[in-house]
Structure formats: C-alpha cells, structure tokens
mmCIF file with all atom_site columns, C-alpha atoms in Angstrom:
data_model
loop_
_atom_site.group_PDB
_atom_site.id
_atom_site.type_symbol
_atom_site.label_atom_id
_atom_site.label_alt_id
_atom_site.label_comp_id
_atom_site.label_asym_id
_atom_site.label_entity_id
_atom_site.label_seq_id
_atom_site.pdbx_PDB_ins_code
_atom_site.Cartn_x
_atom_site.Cartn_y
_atom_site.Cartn_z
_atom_site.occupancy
_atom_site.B_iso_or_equiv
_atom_site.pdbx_formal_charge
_atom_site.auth_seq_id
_atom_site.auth_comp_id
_atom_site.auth_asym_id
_atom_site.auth_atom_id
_atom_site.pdbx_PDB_model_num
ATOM 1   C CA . UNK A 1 1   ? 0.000   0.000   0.000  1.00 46.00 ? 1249 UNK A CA 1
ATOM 2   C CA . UNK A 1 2   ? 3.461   2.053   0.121  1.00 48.00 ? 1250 UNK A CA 1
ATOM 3   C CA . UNK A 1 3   ? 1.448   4.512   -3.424 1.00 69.00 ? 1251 UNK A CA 1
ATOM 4   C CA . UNK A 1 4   ? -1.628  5.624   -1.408 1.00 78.00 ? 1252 UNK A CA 1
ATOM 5   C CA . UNK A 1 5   ? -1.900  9.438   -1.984 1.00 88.00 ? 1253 UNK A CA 1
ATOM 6   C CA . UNK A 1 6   ? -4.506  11.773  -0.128 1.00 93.00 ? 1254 UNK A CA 1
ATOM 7   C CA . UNK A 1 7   ? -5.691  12.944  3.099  1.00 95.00 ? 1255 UNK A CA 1
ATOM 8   C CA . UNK A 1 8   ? -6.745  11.062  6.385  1.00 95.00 ? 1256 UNK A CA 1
ATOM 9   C CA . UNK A 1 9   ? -9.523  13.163  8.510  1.00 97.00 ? 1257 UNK A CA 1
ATOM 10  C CA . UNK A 1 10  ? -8.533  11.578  11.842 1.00 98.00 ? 1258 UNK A CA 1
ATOM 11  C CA . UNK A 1 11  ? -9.968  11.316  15.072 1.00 98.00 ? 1259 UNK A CA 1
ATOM 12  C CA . UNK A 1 12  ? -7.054  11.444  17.538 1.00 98.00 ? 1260 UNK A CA 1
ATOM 13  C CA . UNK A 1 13  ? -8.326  9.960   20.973 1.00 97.00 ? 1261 UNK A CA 1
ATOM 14  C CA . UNK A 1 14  ? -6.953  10.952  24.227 1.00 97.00 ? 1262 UNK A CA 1
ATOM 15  C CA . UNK A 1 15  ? -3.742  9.747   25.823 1.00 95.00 ? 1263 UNK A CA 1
ATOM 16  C CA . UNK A 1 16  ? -2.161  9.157   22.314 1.00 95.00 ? 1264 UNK A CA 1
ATOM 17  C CA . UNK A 1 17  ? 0.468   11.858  21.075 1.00 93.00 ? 1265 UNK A CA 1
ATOM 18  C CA . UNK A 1 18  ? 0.029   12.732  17.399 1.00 94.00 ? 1266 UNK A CA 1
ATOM 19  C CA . UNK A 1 19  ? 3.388   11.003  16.544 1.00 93.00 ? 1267 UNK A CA 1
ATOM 20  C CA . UNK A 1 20  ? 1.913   8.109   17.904 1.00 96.00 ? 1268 UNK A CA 1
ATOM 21  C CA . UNK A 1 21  ? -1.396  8.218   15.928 1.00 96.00 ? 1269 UNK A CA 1
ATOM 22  C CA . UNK A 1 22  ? 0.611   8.717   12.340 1.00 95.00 ? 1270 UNK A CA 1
ATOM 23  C CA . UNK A 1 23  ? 2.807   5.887   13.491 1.00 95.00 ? 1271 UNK A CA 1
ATOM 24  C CA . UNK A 1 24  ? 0.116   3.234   13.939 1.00 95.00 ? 1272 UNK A CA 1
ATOM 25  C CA . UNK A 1 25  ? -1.653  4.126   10.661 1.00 95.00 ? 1273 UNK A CA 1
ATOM 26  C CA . UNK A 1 26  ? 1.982   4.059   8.526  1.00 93.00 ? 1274 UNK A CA 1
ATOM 27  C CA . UNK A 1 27  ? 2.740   0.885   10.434 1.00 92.00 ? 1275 UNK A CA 1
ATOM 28  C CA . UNK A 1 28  ? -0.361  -0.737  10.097 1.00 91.00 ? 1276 UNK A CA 1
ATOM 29  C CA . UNK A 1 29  ? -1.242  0.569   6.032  1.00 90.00 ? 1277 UNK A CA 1
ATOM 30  C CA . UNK A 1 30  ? 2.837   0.296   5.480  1.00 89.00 ? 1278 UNK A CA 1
ATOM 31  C CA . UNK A 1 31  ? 3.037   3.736   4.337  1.00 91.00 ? 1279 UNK A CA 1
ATOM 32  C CA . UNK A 1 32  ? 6.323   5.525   3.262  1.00 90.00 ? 1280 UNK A CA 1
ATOM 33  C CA . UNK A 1 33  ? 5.817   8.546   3.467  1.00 92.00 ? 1281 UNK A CA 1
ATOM 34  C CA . UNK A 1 34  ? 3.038   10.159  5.987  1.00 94.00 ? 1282 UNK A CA 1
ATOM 35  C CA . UNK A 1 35  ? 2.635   13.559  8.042  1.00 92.00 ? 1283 UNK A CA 1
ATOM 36  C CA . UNK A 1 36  ? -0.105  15.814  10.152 1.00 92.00 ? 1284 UNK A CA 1
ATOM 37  C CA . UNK A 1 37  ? -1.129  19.177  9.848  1.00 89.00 ? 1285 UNK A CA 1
ATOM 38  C CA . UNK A 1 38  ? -1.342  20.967  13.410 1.00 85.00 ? 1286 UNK A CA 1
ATOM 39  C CA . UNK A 1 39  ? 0.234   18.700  16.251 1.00 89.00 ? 1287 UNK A CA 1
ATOM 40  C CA . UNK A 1 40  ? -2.383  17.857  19.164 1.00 93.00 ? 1288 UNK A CA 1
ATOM 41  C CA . UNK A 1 41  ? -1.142  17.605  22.917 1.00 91.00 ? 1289 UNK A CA 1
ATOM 42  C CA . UNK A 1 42  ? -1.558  14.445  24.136 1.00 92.00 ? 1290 UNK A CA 1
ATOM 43  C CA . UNK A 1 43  ? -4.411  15.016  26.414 1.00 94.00 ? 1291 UNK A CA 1
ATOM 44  C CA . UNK A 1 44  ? -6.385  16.317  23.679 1.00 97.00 ? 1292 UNK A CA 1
ATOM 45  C CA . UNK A 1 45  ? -8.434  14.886  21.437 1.00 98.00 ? 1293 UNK A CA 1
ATOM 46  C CA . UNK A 1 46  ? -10.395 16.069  17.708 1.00 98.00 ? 1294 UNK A CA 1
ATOM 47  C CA . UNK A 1 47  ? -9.721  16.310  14.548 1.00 98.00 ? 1295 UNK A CA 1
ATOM 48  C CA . UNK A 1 48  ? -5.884  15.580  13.722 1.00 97.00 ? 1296 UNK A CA 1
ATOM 49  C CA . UNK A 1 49  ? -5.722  15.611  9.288  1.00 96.00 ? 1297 UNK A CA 1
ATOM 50  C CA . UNK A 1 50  ? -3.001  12.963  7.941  1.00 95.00 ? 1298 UNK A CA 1
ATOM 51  C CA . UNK A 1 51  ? -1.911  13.731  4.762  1.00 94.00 ? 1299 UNK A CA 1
ATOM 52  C CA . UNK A 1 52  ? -0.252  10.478  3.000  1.00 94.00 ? 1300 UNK A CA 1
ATOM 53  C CA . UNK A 1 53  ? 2.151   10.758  0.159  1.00 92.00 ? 1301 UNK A CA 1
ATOM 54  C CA . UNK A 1 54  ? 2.930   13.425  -1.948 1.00 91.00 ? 1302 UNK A CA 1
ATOM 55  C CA . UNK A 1 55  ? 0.326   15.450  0.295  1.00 90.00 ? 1303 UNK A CA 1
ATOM 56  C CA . UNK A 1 56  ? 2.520   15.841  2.588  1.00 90.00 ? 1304 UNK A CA 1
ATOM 57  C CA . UNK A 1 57  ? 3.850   19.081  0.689  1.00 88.00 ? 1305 UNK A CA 1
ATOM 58  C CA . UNK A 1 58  ? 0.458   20.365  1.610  1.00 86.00 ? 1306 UNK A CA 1
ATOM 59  C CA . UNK A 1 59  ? 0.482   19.829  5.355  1.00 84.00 ? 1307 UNK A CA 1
ATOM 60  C CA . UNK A 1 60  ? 1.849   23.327  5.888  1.00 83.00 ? 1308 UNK A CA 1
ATOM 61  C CA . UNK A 1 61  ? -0.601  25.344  4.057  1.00 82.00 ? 1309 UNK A CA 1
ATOM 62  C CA . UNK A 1 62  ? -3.447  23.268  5.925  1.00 86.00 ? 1310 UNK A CA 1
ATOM 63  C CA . UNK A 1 63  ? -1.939  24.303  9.316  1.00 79.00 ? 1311 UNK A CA 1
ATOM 64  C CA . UNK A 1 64  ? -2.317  27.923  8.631  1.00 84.00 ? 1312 UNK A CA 1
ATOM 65  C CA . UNK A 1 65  ? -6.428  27.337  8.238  1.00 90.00 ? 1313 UNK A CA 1
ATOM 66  C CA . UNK A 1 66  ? -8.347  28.366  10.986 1.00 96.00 ? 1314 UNK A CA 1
ATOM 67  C CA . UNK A 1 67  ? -8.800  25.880  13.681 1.00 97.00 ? 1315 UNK A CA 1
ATOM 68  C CA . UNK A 1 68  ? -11.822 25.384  16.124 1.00 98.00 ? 1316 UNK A CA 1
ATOM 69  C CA . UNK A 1 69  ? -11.953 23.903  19.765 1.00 98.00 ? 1317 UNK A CA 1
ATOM 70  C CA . UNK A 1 70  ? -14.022 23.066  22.988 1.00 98.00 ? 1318 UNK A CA 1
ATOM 71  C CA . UNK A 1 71  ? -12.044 23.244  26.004 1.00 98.00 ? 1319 UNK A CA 1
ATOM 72  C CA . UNK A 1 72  ? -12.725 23.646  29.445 1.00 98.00 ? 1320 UNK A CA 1
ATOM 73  C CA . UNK A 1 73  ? -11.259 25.464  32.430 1.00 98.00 ? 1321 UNK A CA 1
ATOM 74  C CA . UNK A 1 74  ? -10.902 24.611  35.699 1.00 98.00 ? 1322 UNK A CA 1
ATOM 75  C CA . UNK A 1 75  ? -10.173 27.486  38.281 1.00 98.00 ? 1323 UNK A CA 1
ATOM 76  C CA . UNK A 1 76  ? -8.591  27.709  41.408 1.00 98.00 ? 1324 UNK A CA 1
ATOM 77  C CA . UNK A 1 77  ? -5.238  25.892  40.133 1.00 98.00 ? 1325 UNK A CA 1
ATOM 78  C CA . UNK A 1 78  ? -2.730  25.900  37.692 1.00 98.00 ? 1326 UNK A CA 1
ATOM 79  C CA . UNK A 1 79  ? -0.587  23.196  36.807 1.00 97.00 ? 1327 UNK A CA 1
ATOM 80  C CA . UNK A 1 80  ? 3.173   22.587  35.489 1.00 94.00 ? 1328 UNK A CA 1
ATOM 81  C CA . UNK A 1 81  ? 1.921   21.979  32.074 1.00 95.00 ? 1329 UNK A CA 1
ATOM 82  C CA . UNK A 1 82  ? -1.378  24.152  32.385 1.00 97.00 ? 1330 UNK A CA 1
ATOM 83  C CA . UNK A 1 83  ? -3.573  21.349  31.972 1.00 96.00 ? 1331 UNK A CA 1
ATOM 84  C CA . UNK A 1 84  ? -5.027  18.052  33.640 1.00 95.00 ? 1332 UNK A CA 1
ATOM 85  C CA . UNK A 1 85  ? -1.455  16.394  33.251 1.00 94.00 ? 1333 UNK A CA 1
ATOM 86  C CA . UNK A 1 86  ? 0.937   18.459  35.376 1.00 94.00 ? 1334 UNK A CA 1
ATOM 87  C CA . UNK A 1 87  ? 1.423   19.069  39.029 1.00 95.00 ? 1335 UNK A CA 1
ATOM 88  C CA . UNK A 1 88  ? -0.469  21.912  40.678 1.00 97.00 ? 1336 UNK A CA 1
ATOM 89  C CA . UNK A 1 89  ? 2.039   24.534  40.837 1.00 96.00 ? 1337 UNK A CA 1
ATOM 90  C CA . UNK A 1 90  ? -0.263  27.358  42.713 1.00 98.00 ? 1338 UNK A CA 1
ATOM 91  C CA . UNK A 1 91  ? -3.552  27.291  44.416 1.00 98.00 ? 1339 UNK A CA 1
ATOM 92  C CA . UNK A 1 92  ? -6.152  30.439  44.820 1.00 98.00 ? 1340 UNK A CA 1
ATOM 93  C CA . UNK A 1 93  ? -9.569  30.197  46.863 1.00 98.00 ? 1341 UNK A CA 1
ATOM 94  C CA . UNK A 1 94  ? -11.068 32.541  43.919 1.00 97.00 ? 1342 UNK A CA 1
ATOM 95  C CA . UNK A 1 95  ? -13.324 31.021  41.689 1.00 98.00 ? 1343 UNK A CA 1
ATOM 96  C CA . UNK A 1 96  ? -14.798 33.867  38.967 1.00 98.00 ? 1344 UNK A CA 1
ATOM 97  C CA . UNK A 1 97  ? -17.790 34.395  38.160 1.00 98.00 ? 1345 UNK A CA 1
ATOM 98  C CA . UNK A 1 98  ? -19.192 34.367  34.847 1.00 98.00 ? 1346 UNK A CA 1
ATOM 99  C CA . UNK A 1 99  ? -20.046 38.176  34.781 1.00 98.00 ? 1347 UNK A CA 1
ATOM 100 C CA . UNK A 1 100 ? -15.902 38.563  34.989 1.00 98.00 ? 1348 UNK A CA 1
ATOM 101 C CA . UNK A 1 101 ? -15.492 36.007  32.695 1.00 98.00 ? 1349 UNK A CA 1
ATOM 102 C CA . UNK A 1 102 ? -17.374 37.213  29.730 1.00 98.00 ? 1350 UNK A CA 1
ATOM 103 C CA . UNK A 1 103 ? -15.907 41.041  30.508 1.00 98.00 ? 1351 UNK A CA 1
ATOM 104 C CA . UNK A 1 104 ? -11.987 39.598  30.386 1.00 98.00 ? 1352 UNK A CA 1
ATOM 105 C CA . UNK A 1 105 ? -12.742 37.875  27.388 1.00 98.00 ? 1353 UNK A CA 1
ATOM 106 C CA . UNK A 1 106 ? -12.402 41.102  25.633 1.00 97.00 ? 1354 UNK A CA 1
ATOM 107 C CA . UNK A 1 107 ? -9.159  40.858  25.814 1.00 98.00 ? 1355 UNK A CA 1
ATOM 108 C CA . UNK A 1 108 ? -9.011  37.870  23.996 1.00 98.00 ? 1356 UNK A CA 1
ATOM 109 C CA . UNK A 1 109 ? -9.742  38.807  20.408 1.00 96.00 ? 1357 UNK A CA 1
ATOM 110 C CA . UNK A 1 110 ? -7.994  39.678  17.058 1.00 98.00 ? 1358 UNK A CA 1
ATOM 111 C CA . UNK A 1 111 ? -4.156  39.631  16.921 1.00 98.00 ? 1359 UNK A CA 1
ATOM 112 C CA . UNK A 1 112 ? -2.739  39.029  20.841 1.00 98.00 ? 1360 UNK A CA 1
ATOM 113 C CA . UNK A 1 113 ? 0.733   38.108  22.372 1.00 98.00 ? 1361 UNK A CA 1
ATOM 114 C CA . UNK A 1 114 ? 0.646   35.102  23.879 1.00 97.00 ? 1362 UNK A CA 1
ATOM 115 C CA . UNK A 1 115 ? 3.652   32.737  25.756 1.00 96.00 ? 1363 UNK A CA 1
ATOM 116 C CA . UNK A 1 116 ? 3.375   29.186  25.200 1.00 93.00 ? 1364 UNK A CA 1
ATOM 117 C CA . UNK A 1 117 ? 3.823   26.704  27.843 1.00 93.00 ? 1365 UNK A CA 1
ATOM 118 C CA . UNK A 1 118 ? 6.921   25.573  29.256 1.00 90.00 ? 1366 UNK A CA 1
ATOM 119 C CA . UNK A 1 119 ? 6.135   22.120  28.559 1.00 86.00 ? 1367 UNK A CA 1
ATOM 120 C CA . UNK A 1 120 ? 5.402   22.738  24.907 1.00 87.00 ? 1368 UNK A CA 1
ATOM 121 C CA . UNK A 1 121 ? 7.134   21.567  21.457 1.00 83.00 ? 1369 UNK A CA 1
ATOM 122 C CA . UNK A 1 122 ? 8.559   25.360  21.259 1.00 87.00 ? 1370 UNK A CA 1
ATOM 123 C CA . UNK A 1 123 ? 12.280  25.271  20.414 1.00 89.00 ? 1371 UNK A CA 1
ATOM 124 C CA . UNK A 1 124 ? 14.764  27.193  22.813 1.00 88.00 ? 1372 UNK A CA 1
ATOM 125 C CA . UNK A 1 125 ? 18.474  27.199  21.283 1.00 86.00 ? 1373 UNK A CA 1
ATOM 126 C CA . UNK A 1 126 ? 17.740  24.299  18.895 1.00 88.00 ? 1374 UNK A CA 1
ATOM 127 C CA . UNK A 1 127 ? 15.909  22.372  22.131 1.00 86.00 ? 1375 UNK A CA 1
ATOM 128 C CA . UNK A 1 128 ? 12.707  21.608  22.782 1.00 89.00 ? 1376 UNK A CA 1
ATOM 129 C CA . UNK A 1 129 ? 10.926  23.673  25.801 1.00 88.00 ? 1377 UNK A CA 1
ATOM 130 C CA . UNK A 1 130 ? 9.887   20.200  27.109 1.00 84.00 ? 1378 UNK A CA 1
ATOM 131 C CA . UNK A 1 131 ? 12.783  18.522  27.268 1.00 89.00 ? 1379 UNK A CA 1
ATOM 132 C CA . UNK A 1 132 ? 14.159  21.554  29.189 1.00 86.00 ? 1380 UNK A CA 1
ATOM 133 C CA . UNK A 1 133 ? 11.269  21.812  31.409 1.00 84.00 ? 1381 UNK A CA 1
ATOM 134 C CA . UNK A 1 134 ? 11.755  17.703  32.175 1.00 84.00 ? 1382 UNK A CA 1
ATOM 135 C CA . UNK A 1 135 ? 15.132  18.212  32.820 1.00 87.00 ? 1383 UNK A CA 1
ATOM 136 C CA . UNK A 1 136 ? 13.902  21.242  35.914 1.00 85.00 ? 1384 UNK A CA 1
ATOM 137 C CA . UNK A 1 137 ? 16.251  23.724  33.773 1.00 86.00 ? 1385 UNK A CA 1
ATOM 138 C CA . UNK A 1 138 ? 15.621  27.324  33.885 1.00 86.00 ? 1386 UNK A CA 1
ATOM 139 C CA . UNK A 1 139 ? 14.360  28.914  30.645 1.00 89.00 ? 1387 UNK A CA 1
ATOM 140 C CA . UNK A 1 140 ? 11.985  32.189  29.114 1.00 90.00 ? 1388 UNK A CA 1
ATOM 141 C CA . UNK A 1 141 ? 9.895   31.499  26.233 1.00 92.00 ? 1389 UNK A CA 1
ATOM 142 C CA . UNK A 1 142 ? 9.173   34.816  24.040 1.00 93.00 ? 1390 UNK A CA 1
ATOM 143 C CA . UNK A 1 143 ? 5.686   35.832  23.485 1.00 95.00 ? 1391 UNK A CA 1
ATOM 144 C CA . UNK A 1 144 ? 4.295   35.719  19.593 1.00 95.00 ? 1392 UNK A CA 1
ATOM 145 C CA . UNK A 1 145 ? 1.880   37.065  18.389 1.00 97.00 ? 1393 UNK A CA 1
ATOM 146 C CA . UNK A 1 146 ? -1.547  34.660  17.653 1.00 97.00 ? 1394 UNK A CA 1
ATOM 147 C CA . UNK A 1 147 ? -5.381  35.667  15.853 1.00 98.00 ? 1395 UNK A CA 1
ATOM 148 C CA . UNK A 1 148 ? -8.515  34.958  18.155 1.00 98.00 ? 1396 UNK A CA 1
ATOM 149 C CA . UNK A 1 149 ? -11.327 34.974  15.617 1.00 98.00 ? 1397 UNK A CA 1
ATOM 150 C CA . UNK A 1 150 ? -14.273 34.113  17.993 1.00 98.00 ? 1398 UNK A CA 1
ATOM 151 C CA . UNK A 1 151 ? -13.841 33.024  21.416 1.00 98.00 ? 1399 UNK A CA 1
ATOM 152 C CA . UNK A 1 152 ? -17.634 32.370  23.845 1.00 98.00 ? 1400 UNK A CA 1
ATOM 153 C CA . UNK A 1 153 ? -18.655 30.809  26.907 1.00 98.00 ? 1401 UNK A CA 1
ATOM 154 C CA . UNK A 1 154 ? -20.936 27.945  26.720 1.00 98.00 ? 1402 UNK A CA 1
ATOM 155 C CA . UNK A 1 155 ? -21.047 26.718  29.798 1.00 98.00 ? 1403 UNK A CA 1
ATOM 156 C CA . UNK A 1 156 ? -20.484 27.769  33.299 1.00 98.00 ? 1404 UNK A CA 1
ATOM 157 C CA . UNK A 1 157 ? -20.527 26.332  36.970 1.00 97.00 ? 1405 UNK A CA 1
ATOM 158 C CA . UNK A 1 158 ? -18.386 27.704  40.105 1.00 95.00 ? 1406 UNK A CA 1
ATOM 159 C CA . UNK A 1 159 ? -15.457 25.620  39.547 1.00 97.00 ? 1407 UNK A CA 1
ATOM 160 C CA . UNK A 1 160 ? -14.949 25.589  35.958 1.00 98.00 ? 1408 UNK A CA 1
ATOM 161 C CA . UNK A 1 161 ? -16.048 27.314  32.594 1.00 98.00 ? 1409 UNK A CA 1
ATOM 162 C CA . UNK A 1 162 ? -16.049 25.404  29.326 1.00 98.00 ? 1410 UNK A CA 1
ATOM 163 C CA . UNK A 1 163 ? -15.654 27.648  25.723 1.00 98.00 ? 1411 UNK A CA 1
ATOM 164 C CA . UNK A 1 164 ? -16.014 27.777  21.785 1.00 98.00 ? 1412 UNK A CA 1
ATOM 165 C CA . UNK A 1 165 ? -12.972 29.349  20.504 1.00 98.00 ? 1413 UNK A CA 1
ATOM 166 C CA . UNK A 1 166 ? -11.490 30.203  17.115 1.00 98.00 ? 1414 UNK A CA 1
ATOM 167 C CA . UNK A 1 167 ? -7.760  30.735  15.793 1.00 98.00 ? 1415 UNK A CA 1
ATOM 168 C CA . UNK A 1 168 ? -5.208  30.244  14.054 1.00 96.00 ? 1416 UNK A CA 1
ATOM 169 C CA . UNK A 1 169 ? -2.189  29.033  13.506 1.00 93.00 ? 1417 UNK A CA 1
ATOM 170 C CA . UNK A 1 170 ? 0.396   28.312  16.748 1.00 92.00 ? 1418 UNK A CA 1
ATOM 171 C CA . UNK A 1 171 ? -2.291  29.513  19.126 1.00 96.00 ? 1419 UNK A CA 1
ATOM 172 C CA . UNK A 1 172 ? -2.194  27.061  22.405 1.00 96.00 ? 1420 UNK A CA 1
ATOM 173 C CA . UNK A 1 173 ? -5.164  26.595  24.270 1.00 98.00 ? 1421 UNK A CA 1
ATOM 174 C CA . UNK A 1 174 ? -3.416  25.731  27.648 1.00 97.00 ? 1422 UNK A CA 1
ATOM 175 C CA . UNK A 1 175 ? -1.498  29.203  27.737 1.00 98.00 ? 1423 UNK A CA 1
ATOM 176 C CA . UNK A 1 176 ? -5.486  30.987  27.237 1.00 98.00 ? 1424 UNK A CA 1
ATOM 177 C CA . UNK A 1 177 ? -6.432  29.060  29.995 1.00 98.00 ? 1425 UNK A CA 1
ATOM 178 C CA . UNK A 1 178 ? -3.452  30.005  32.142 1.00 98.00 ? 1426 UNK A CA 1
ATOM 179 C CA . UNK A 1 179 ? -3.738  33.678  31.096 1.00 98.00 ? 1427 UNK A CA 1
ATOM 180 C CA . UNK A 1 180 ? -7.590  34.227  31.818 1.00 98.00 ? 1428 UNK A CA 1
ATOM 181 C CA . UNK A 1 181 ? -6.815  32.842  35.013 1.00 98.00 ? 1429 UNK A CA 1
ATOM 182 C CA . UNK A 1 182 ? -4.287  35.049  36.099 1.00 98.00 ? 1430 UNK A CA 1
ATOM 183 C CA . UNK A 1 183 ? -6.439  38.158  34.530 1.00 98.00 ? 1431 UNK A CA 1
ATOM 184 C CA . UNK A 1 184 ? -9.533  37.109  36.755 1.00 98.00 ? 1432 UNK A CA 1
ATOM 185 C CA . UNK A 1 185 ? -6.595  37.355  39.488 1.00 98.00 ? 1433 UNK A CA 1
ATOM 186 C CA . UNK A 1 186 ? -6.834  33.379  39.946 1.00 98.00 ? 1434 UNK A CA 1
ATOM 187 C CA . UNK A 1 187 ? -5.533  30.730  38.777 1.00 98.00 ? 1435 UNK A CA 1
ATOM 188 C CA . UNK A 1 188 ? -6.337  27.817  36.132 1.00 98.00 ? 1436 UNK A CA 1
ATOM 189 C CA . UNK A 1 189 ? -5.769  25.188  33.888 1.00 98.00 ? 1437 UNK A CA 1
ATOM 190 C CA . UNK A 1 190 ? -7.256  23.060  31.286 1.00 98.00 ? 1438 UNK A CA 1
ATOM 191 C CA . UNK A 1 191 ? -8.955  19.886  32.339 1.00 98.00 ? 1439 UNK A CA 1
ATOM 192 C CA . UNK A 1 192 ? -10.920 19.144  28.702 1.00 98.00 ? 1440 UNK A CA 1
ATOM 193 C CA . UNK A 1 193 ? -9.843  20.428  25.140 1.00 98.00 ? 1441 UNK A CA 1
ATOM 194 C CA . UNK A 1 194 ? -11.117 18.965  21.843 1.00 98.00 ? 1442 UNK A CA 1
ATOM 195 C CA . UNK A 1 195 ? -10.198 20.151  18.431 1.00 98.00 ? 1443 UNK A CA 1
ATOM 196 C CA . UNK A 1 196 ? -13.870 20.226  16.172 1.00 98.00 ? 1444 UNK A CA 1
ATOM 197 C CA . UNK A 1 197 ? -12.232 21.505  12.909 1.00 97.00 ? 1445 UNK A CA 1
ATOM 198 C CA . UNK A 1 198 ? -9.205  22.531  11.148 1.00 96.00 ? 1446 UNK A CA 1
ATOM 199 C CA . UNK A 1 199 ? -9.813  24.232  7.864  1.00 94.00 ? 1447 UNK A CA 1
ATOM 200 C CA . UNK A 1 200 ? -12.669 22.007  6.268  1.00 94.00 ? 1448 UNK A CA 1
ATOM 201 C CA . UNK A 1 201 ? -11.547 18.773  7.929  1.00 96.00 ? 1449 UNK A CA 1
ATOM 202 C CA . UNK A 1 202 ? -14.255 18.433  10.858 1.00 96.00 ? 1450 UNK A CA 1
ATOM 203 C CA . UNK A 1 203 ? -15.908 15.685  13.568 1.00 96.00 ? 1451 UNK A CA 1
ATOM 204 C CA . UNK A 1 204 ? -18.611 15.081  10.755 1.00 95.00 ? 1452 UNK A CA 1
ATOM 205 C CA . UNK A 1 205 ? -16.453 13.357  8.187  1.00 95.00 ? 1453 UNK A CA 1
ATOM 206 C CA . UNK A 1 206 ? -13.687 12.124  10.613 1.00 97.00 ? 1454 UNK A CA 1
ATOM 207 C CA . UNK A 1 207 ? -12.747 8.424   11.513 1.00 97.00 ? 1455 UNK A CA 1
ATOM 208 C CA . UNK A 1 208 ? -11.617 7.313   14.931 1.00 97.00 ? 1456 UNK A CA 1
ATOM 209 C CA . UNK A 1 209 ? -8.670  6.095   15.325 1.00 96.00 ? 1457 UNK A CA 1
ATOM 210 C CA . UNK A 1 210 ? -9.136  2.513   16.210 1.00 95.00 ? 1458 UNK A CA 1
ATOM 211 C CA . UNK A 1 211 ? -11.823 2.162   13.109 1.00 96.00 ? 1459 UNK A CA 1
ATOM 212 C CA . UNK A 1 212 ? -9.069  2.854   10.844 1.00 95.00 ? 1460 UNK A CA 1
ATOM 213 C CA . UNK A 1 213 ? -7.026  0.650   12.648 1.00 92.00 ? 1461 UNK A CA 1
ATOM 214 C CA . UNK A 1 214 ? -9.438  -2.619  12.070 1.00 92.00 ? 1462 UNK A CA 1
ATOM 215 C CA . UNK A 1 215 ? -9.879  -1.447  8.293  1.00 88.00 ? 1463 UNK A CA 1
ATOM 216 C CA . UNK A 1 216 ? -5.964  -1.819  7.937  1.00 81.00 ? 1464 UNK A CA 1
ATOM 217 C CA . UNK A 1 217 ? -5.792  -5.358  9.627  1.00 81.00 ? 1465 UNK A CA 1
ATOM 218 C CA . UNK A 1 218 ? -9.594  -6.216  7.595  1.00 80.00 ? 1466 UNK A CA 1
ATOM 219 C CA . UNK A 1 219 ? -7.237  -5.751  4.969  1.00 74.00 ? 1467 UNK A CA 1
ATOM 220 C CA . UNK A 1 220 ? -4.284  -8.101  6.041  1.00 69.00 ? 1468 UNK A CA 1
ATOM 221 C CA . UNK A 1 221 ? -6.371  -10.803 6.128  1.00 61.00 ? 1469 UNK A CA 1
#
C-alpha cells in the first residue's frame, strides 16, 4: 500500500500523542511517506488531518487554516503543564464568576501576544521547551503574536467554565487558559480540550482512530 496518496480526517483519541497516531496508521497501512497538519497535545483529542504521500507538501498550508476547539477550564489551580497532566504549581480560593469572565474575554480577540507553555514543542536554542522543562532547567519562552477569531462561553458552573474558541495558527489553548486565570486574578488550567475543525476537515467526516485501525488489519487478512 506504500502509493496511497490523499488525506486522512482523523480522530485522535486521548492519551495518544500525534506522533503516535501517524505511526500506527503508517505501520499498520505500510506507508512511506506520511505527516499531520497541526500537532495535538496528548491530552487532547479532535480532529488531527493525515496527509499520505505526496500530500505531505500540503500539510503546511493546511496548518495555517483556521482551527476550532471546545475546552474547558478549571479554576482555582494551575498546573506545570497548564492542563489536567501536570502538578499543581499554585492554588487560589477565587473562583470567577461568569459576569468577569465574559468582561476579560475582551481581551481575547484579534491579533494578541501570547507565551506558550513551558512544557510545549517550542524550540529554545535548537531544544525543545519540554525537554528543558523535564530536565527542571531554567528557561523564558518569548511571546508571539496569535489571531482569536471568535472566542464564547458555553457553559459555566463555580469551579470551571467550558468555551467555543477560534484561531489560528500556533495559538495554544493551555497558555489561554493560564492567562484568563491570572487576569480574573486566579488561577487555572485546562482539564478538557477537543479540536472540532481545522480548515474544512471536521468531527462530521472524521474516523476514529481505532476504526481505521481494524480497516488496515480487515485488509491483512
């Protein structure tokens, strides 16, 4: 199967990184030559598009289309890696209200500087910031600059707030969740983030990943 061209509108579960995913598939369809367009943290799942083949040369431009996601925040802490996986680094009693919420938001729209995490696939002198951060070593990440198209809450309770949000390329949910926090003079971090759509690839016309998985071995037989 090592001449399949085309795209793969993938389903990336949860506690798989996307290296991972496009490993299984070009193991299990014994692919040459495979990529992704806009890497997914491990903890997150959505849409994840594999392009196979000479496609590849395409993965870039499809990173730069807008992406949508539905994440959630939980207040009150904020972790090493700014989401569910991390250590709580700092605590705060504060838990904001959804009044303050929907006013800081307003800050969150159109062109923004944003940090990414410290435990992110951001190179520092040729290294990545997670290794570094693994390794307890003392680092600064600069600030670039990242598009908010639409960003709303959709649901709200005292200890957390989930959201619709879209942007573009490079934009990292976990450091929005970290920054809110802090601008709501709290803390927080993400406990639930899942990626609807990137560009025209969307949950509609995706595949999980197992399903393609059992195709692949259907075909073995």
């Amino acid at each position: 199967m090592t001449d399949l061209q085309g795209w793969i509108n993938l389903y990336k579960p949860k506690n798989i990184s996307s290296f991972q995913a496009i490993k299984k598939i070009k193991e299990k369809f014994s692919i040459k030559k495979i990529g992704h367009a806009g890497t997914l943290d491990p903890l997150a799942e959505g849409i994840l598009p594999i392009a196979i083949g000479k496609t590849t040369k395409l993965s870039q431009f499809i990173s730069k289309d807008l992406k949508k996601y539905e994440f959630t925040i939980c207040w009150g802490t904020q972790t090493s890696t700014d989401d569910e996986g991390g250590k709580i680094i700092y605590k705060s009693e504060l838990l904001p209200n959804l009044n303050d919420i929907k006013i800081k938001l307003k800050n969150f729209k159109g062109h923004i500087l944003q940090t990414p995490p410290k435990v992110s696939a951001v190179k520092i002198n040729g290294k990545r910031a997670y290794n570094l951060a693994r390794k307890n070593l003392e680092f600064n990440i600069k600030p670039k600059k990242v598009f908010i198209k639409d960003l709303k809450v959709i649901d709200h309770t005292s200890a957390e707030t989930s959201f619709n949000i879209e942007c573009g390329k490079g934009f990292y949910i976990r450091s929005l969740g970290r920054d809110l926090a802090r601008q709501l003079g709290t803390y927080g971090h993400i406990s639930n983030l899942i990626r609807t759509k990137v560009g025209k690839f969307d949950v509609n016309t995706s595949i999980l990943l197992d399903d393609l998985i059992k195709i692949g071995e259907r075909q073995q037989k």
